[in-house]
Tab-separated table of C-alpha atoms and ligand atoms in Angstrom:
chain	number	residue	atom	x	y	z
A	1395	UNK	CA	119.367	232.839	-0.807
A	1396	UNK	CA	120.851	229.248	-0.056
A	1397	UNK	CA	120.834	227.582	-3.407
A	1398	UNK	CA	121.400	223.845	-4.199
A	1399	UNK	CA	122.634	222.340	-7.214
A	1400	UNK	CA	122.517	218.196	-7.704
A	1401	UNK	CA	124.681	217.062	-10.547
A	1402	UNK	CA	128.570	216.210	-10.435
A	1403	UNK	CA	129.105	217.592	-14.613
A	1404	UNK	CA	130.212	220.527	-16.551
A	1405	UNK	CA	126.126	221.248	-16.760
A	1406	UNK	CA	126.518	222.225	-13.107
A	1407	UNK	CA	130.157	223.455	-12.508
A	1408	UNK	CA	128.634	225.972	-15.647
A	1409	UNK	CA	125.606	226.855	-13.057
A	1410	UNK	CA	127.321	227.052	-10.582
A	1411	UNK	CA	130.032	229.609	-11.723
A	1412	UNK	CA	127.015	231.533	-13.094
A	1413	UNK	CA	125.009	231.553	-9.777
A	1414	UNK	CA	128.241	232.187	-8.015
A	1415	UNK	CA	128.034	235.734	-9.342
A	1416	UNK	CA	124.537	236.681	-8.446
A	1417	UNK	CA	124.213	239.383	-5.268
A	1418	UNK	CA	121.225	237.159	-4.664
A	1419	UNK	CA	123.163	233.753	-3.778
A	1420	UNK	CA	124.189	233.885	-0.176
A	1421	UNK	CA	125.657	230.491	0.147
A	1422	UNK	CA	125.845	227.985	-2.860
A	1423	UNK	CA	126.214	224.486	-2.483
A	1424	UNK	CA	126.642	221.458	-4.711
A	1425	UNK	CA	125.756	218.105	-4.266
A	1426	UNK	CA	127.978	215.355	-4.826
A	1427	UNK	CA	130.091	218.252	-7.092
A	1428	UNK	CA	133.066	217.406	-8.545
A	1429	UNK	CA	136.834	219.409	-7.854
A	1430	UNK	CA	136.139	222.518	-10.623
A	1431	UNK	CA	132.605	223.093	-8.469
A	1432	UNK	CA	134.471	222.686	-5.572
A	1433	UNK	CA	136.190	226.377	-6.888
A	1434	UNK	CA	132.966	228.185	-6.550
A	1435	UNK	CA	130.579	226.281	-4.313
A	1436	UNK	CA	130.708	223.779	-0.889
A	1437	UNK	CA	130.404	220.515	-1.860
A	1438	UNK	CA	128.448	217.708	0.188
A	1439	UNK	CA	129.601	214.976	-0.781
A	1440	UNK	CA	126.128	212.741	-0.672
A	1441	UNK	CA	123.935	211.390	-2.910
A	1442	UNK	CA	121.134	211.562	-0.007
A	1443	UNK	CA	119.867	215.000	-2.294
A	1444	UNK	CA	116.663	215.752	0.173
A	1445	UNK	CA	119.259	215.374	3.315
A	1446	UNK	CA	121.252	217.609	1.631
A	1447	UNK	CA	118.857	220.190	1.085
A	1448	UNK	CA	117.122	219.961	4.376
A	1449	UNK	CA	120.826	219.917	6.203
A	1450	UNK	CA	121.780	223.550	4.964
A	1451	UNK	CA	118.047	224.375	4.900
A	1452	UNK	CA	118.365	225.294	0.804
A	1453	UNK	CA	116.109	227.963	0.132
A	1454	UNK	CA	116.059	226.980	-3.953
A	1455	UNK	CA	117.509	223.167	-5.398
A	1456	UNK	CA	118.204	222.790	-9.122
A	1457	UNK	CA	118.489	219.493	-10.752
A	1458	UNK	CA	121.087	219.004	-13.447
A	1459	UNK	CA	120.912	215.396	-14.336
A	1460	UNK	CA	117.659	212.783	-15.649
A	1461	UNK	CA	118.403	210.530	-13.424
A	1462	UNK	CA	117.501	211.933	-10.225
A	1463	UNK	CA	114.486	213.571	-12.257
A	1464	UNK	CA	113.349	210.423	-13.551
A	1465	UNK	CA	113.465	208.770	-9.657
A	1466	UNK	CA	111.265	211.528	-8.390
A	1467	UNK	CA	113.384	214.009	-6.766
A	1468	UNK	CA	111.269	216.899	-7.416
A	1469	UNK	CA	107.722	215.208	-5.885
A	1470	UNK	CA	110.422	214.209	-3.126
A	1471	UNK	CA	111.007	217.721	-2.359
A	1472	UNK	CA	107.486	219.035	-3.304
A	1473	UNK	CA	106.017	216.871	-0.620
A	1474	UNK	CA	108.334	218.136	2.132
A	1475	UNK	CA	107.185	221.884	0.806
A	1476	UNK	CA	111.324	222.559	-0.325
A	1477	UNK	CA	111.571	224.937	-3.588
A	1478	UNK	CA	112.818	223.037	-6.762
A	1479	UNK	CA	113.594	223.368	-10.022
A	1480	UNK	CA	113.083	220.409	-12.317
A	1481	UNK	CA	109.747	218.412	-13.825
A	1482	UNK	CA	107.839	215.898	-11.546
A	1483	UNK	CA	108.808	211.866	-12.414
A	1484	UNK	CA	105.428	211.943	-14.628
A	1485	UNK	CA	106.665	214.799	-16.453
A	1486	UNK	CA	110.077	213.756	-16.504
A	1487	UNK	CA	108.968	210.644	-18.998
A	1488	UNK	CA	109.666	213.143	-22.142
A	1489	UNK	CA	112.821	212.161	-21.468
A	1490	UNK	CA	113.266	208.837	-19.814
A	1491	UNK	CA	110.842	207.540	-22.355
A	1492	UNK	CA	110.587	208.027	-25.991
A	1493	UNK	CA	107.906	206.080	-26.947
A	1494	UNK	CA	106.325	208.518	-24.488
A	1495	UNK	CA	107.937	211.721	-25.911
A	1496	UNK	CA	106.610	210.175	-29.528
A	1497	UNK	CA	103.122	209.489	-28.058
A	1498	UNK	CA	102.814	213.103	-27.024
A	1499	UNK	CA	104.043	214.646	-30.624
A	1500	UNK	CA	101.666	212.541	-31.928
A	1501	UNK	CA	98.809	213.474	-29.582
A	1502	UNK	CA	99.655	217.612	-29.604
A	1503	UNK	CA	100.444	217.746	-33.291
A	1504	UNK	CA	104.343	218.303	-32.619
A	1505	UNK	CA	106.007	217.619	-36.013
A	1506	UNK	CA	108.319	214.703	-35.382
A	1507	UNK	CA	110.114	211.771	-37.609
A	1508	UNK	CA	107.879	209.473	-38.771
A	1509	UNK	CA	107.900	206.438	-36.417
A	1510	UNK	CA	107.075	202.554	-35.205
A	1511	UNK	CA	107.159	201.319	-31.496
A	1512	UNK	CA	108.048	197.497	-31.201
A	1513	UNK	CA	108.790	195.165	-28.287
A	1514	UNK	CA	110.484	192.145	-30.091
A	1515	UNK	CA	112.859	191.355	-32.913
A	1516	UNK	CA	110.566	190.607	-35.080
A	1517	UNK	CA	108.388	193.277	-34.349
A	1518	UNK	CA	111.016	195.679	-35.244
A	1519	UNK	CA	112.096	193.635	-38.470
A	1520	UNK	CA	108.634	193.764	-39.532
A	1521	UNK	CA	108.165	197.531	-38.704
A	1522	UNK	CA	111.805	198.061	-40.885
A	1523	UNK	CA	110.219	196.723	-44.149
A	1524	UNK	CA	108.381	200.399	-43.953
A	1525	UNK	CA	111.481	202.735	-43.531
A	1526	UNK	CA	114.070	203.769	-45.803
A	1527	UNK	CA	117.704	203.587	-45.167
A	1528	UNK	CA	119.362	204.927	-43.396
A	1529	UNK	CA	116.725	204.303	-40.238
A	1530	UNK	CA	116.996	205.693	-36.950
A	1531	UNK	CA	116.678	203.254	-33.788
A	1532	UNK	CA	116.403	204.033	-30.586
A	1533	UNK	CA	116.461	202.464	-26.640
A	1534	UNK	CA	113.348	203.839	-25.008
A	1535	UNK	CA	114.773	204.515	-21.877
A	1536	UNK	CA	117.575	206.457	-20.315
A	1537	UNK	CA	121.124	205.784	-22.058
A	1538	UNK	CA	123.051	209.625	-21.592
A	1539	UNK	CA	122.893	210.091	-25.132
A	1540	UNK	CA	124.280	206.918	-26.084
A	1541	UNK	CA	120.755	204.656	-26.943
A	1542	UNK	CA	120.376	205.854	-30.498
A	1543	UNK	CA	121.721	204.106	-33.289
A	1544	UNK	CA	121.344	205.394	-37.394
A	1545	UNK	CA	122.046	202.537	-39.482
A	1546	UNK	CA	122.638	202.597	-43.062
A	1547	UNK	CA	121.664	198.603	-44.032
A	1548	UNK	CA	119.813	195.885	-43.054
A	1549	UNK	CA	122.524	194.529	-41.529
A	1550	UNK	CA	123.816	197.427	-39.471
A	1551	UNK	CA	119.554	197.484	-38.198
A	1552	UNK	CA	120.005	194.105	-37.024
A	1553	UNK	CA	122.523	194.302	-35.094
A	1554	UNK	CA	121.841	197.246	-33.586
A	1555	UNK	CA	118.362	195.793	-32.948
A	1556	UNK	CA	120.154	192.724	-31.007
A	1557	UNK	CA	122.633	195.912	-29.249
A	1558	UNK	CA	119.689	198.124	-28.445
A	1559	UNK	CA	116.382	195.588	-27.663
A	1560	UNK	CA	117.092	194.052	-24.456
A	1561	UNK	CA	114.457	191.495	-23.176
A	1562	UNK	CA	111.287	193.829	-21.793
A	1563	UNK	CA	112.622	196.393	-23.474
A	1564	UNK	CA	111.169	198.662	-26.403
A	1565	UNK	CA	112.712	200.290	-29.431
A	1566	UNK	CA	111.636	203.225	-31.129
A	1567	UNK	CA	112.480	203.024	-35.494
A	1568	UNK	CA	112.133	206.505	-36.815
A	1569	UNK	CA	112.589	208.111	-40.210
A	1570	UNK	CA	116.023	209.760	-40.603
A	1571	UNK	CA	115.967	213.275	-40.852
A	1572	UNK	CA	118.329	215.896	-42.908
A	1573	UNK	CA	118.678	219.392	-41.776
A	1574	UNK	CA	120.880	221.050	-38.790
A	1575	UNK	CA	120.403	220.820	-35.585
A	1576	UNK	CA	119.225	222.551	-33.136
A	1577	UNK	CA	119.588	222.356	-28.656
A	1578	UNK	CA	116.212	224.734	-28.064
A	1579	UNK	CA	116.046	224.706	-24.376
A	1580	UNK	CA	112.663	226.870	-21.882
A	1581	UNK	CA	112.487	227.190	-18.501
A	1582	UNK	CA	108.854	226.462	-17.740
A	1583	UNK	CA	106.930	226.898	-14.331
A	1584	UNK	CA	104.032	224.695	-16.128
A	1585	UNK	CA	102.309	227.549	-17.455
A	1586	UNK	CA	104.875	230.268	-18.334
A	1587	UNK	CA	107.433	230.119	-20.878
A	1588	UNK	CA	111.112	231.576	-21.215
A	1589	UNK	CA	113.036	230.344	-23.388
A	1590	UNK	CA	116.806	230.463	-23.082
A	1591	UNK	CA	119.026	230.961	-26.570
A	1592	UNK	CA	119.267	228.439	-29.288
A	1593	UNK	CA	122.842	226.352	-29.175
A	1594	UNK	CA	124.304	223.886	-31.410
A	1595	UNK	CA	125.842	220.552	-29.990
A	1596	UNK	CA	128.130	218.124	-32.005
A	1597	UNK	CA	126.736	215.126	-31.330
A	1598	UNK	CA	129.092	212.117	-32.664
A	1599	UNK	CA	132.356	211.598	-31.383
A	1600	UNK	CA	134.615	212.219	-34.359
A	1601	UNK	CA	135.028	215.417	-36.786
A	1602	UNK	CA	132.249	216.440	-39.820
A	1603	UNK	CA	129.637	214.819	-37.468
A	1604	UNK	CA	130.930	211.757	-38.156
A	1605	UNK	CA	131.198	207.858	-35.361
A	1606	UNK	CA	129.219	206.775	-32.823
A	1607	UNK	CA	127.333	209.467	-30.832
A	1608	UNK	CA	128.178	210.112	-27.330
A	1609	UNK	CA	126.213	213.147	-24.785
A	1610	UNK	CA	127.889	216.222	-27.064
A	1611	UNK	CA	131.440	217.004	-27.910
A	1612	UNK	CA	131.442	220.328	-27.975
A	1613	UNK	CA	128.741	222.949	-28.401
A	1614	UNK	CA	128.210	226.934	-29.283
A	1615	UNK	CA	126.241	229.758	-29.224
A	1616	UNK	CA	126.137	233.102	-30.987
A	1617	UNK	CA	122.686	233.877	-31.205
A	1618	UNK	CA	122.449	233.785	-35.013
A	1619	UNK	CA	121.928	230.158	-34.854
A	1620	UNK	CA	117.767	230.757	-35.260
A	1621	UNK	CA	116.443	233.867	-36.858
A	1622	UNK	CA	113.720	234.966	-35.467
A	1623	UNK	CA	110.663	233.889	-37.091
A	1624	UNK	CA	112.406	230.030	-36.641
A	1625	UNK	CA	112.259	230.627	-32.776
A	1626	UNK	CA	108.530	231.743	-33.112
A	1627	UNK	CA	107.729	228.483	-35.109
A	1628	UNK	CA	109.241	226.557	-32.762
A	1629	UNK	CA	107.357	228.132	-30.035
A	1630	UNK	CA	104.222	227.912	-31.805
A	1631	UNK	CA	104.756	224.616	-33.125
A	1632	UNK	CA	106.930	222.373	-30.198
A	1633	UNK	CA	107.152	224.384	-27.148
A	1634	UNK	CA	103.891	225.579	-26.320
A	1635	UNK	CA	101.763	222.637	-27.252
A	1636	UNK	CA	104.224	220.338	-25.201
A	1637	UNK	CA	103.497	222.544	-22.148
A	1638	UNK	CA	99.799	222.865	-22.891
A	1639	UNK	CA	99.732	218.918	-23.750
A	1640	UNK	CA	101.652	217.886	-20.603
A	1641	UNK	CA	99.607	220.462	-18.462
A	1642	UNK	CA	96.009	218.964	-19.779
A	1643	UNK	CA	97.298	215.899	-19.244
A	1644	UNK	CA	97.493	216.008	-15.495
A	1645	UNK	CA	101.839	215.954	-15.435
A	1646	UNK	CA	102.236	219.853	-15.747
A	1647	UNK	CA	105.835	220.183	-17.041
A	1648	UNK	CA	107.947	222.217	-14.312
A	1649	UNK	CA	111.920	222.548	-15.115
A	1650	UNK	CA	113.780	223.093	-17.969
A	1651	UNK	CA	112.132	221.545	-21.086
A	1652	UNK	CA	114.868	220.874	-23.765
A	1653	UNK	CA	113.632	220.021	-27.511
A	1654	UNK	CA	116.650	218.772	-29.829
A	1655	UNK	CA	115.087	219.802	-32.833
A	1656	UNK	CA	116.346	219.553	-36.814
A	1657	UNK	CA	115.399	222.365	-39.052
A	1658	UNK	CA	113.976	220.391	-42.239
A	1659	UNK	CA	113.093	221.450	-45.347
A	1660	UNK	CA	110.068	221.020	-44.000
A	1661	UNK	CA	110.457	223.137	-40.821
A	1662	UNK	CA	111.291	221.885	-37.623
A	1663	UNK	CA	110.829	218.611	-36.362
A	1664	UNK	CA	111.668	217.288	-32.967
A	1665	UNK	CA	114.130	214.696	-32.435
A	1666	UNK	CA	113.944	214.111	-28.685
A	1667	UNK	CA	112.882	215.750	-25.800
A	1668	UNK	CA	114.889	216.259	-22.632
A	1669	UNK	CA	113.789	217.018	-19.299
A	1670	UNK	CA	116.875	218.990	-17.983
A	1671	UNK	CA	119.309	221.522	-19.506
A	1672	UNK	CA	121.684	220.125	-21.877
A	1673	UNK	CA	125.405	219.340	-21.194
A	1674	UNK	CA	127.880	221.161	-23.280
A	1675	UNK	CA	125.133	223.475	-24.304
A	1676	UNK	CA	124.689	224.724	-20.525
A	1677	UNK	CA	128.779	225.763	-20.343
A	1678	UNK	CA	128.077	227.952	-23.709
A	1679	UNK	CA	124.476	229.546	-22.394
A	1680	UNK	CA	125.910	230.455	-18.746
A	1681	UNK	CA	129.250	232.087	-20.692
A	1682	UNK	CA	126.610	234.696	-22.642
A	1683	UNK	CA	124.026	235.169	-20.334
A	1684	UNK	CA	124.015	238.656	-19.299
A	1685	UNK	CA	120.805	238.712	-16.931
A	1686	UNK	CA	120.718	237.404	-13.283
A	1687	UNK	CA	119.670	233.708	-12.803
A	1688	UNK	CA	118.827	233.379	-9.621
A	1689	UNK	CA	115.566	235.121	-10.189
A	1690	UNK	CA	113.951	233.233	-13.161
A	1691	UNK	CA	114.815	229.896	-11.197
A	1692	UNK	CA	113.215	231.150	-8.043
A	1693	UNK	CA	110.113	231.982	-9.792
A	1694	UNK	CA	110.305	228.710	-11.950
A	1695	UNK	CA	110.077	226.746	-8.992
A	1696	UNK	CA	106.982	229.331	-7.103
A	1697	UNK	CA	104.584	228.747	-10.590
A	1698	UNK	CA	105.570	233.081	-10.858
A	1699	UNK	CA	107.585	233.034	-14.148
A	1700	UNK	CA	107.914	236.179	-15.453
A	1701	UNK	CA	107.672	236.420	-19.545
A	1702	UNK	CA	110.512	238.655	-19.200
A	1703	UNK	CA	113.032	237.980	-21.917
A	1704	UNK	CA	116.609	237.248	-20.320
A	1705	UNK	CA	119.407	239.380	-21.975
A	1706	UNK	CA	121.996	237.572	-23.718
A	1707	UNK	CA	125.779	239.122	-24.339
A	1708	UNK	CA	126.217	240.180	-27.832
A	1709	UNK	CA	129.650	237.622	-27.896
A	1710	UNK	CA	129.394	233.643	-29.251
A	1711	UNK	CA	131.122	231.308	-26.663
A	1712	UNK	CA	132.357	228.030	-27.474
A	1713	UNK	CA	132.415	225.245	-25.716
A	1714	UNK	CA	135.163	221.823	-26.804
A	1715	UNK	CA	134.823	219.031	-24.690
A	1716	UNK	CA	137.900	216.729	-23.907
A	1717	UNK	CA	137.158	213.485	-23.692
A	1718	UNK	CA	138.647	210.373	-21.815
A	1719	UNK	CA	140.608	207.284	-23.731
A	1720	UNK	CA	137.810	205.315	-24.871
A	1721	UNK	CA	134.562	207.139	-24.770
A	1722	UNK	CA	131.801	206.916	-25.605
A	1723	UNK	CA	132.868	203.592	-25.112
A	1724	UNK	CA	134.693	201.926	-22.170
A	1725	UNK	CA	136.713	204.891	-20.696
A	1726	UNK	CA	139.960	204.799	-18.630
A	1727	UNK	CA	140.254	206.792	-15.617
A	1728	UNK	CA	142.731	207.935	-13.393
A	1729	UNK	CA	145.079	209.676	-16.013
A	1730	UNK	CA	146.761	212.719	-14.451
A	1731	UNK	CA	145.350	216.177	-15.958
A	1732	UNK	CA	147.590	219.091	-16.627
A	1733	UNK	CA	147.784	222.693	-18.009
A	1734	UNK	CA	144.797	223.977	-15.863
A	1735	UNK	CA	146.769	226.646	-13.839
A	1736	UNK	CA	147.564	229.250	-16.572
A	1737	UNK	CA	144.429	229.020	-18.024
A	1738	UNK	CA	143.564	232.566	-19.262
A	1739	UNK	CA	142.183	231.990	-22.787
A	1740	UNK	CA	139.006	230.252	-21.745
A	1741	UNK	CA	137.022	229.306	-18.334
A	1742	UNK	CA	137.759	225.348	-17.688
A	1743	UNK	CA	134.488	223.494	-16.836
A	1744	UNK	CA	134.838	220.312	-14.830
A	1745	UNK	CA	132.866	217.105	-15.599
A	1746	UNK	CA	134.681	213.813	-15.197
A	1747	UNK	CA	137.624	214.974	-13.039
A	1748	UNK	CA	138.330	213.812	-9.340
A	1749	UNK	CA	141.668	214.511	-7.002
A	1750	UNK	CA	143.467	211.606	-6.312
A	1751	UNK	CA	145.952	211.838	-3.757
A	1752	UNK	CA	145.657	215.856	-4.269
A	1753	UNK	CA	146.636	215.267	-8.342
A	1754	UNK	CA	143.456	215.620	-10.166
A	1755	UNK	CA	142.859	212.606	-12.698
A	1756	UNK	CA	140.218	211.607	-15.299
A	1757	UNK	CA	137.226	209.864	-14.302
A	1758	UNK	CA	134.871	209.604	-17.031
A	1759	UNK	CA	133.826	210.372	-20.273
A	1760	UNK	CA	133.876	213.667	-20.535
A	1761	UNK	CA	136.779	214.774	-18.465
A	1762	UNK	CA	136.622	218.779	-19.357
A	1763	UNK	CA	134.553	221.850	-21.045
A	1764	UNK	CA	137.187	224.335	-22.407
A	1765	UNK	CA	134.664	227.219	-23.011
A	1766	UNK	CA	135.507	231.084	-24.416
A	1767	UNK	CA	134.004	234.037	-25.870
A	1768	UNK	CA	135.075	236.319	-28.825
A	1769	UNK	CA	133.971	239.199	-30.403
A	1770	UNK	CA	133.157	236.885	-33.136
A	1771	UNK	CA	132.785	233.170	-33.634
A	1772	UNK	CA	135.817	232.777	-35.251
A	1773	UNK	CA	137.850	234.114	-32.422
A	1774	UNK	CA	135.527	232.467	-29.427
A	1775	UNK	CA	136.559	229.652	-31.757
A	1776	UNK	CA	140.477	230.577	-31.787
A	1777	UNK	CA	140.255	231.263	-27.749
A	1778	UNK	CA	138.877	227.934	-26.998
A	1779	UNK	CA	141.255	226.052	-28.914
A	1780	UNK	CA	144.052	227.517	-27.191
A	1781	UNK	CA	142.946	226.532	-24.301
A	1782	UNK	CA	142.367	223.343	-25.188
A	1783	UNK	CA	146.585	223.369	-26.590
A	1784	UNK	CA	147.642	224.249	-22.771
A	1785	UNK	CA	146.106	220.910	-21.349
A	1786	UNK	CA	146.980	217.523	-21.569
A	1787	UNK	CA	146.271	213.926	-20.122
A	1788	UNK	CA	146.983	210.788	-21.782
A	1789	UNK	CA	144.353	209.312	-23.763
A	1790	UNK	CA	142.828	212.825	-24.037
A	1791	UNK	CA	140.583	213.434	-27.482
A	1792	UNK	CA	138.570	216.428	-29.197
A	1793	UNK	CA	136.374	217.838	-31.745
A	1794	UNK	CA	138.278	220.080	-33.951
A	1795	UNK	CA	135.913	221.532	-35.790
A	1796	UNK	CA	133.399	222.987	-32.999
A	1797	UNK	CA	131.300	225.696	-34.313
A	1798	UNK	CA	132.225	225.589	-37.521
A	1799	UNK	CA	128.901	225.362	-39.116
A	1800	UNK	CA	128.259	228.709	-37.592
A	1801	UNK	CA	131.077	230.179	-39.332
A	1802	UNK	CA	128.943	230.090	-42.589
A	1803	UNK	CA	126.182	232.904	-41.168
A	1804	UNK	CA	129.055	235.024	-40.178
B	937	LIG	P1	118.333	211.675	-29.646
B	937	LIG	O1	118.923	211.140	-28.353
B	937	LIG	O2	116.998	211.151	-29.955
B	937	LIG	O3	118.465	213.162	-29.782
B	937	LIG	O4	119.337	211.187	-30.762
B	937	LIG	C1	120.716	211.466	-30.691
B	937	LIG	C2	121.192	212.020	-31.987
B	937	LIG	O5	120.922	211.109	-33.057
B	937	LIG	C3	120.482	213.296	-32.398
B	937	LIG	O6	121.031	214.409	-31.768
B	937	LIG	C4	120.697	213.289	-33.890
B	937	LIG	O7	121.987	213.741	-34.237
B	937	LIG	C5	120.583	211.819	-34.226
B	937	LIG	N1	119.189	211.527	-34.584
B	937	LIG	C6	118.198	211.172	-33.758
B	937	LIG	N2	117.039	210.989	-34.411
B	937	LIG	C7	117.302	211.254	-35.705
B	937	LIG	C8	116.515	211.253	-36.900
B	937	LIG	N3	115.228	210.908	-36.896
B	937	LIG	N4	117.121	211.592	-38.053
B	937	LIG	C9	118.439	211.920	-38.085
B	937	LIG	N5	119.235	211.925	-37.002
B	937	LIG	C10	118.686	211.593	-35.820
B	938	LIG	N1	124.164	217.604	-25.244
B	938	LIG	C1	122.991	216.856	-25.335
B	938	LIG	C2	122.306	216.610	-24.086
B	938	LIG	O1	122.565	217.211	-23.063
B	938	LIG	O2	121.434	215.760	-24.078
């Protein structure tokens, strides 16, 4: 099978080294790709995804990234009859919008953080007067990760209203939640459900989930992260009705439904929907997933989903992301990256790389996923970290404390 994958991230170098290995990918191709995909797949280096596909005739396309979800990629391809994986631009709007995303919790009884829509200023200083600090606000569009602000006084709220509520714009104020979270990610054909393995990503940029949050710094998975009646709650409670909501409501939900969730005192509640797999969780899910791919995708994008469960490897993997000078604010680019050749402790995930003048440099946020497996999560920890102490680039920062909540269940 001739399989496509659109993204440029460690998301889809992850995919790709997974699909790599499958006896069922004949050719694998990503488009644009970035130099680590480059190691396991062709890379066309276009942004003209439908050209793409119909130019190597791809038998089986799989979107990594909103953004080409949210322009309509997959009702692009659906009209030309090409196999896709990935929800419609309708369905998409869990994600692009979250006044949407709140609408439909609130419609199919999803338990959520209490919450206000506004469109103005005053609007939103109006709606504050009935939250608590600290209050949660929130860009209703796309912003990779970056549109949600938690502010702890009136005076942080206001100016993050004046950061956050642009002219036409809308802001969503929710109640701030305590609990851990959760990256609870299904592959859906619109009617079937399989749900992939719970993960925990570190959201904010700086150790003991602390600064401004960015789109994950690191991430992990070891499979005792939900027991097993949580997964079935969550099932019962967030995953089902969203695909039953989205279904009656004309925009079936196709793709990879991803449901950040916090586990309350209360239970779960959702904090945000996404329409895609998550990036770092995707590096730590392809590192333990035992079962072949290729199938479940091809039958995710033919409405066949099996409800077979996929197998996961018994070992946690680990995922720390290394991040460019700057981010999640303005980054730097074009610093030199070294230490990648004798990498043997863990599999080195390309997101914001590119080769300059055949020396591969930084270019972007997240420049790198350094991701290993152990026997246990203290040594997937161990193995990732000395990875991460064989590579350097100037301006290059990290996480040190990725998975170390886990470490508590052990
Ligand atoms: P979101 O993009 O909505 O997932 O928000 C990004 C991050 O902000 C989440 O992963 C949480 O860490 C945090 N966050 C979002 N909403 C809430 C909330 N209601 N209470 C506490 N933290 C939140
Ligand atoms: N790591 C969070 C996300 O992919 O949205």
């Amino acid at each position: 099978m001739k399989i496509l994958v659109i993204g440029s991230g460690g998301r889809e170098h992850a995919l790709c080294w997974k699909l790599a290995e499958s006896p069922k990918t004949s050719a694998l191709y990503s488009a644009p790709g970035n130099p680590g995909i480059a190691s396991v797949a062709t890379c066309l280096a276009t942004t003209d995804y439908l050209l793409a596909a119909e130019s190597i005739d791809a038998d089986l396309t799989i979107v990594g990234p909103e953004a080409p979800l949210a322009a309509g990629i997959v009702d692009q391809f659906r009209a030309k009859g090409r196999p896709i994986v990935g929800p419609t631009a309708a369905a998409a709007c869990l994600e692009s919008s979250k006044a949407f995303a709140k609408e439909v919790m609130l419609s199919a009884g999803i338990p959520t953080a209490r919450f206000a829509t506004v469109g103005t200023p005053e609007e939103a200083r109006a709606a504050l007067q009935e939250f608590d600090f600290p209050v949660v606000l929130k860009a209703d569009g796309l912003a990779g990760g970056k549109g949600v602000i938690i502010a702890g006084s009136p005076a942080e709220a206001d100016q993050a209203i004046t950061q956050l509520l642009t002219p036409g714009s809308r802001l969503v104020i929710e109640e701030f939640l305590t609990g851990e979270e959760v990256s609870f990610i299904v592959l859906s054909d619109g009617v079937n459900i399989l749900p992939l393995e719970p993960t925990q990503d570190h959201k904010t940029v700086f150790d003991g989930d602390t600064g401004p949050n960015t789109g994950g710094m690191g991430a992990y998975c070891d499979g005792r992260i939900l027991d097993d009646f949580q997964k079935a709650e969550i099932m019962a409670q967030v995953i089902r009705p969203a695909i039953q909501h989205m279904r009656a409501e004309g925009r079936p939900f196709t793709g990879f439904l991803y449901a950040g969730v916090m586990m309350t005192a209360q239970g779960p509640k959702v904090l945000e929907f996404n329409a895609r797999l998550g990036d770092p969780e995707t590096q730590v899910l392809m590192h333990r997933m035992a079962s072949d791919f290729v199938e479940p995708l091809f039958a995710a994008a033919h409405g066949t989903l099996d409800r077979a469960p996929l197998r996961w490897r018994p070992e946690p993997s680990v995922c720390v992301v290394l991040a460019a000078a700057g981010y999640p604010g303005t980054v730097r680019s074009g610093d030199p990256i070294e230490g990648l050749d004798a990498m043997t402790e863990a599999t080195v995930f390309h997101a914001g790389t590119k080769l300059e003048n055949n020396v591969l440099v930084t270019s972007g946020g997240r420049v790198l996923g350094v991701t290993a497996r152990g026997e246990t999560l203290a040594s997937a920890i161990r193995s990732a970290y000395e990875g991460v102490g064989k590579i350097h680039f100037d301006g290059m920062h990290y996480r040190t404390d990725i998975g170390r909540k886990g470490l508590k269940r052990w």
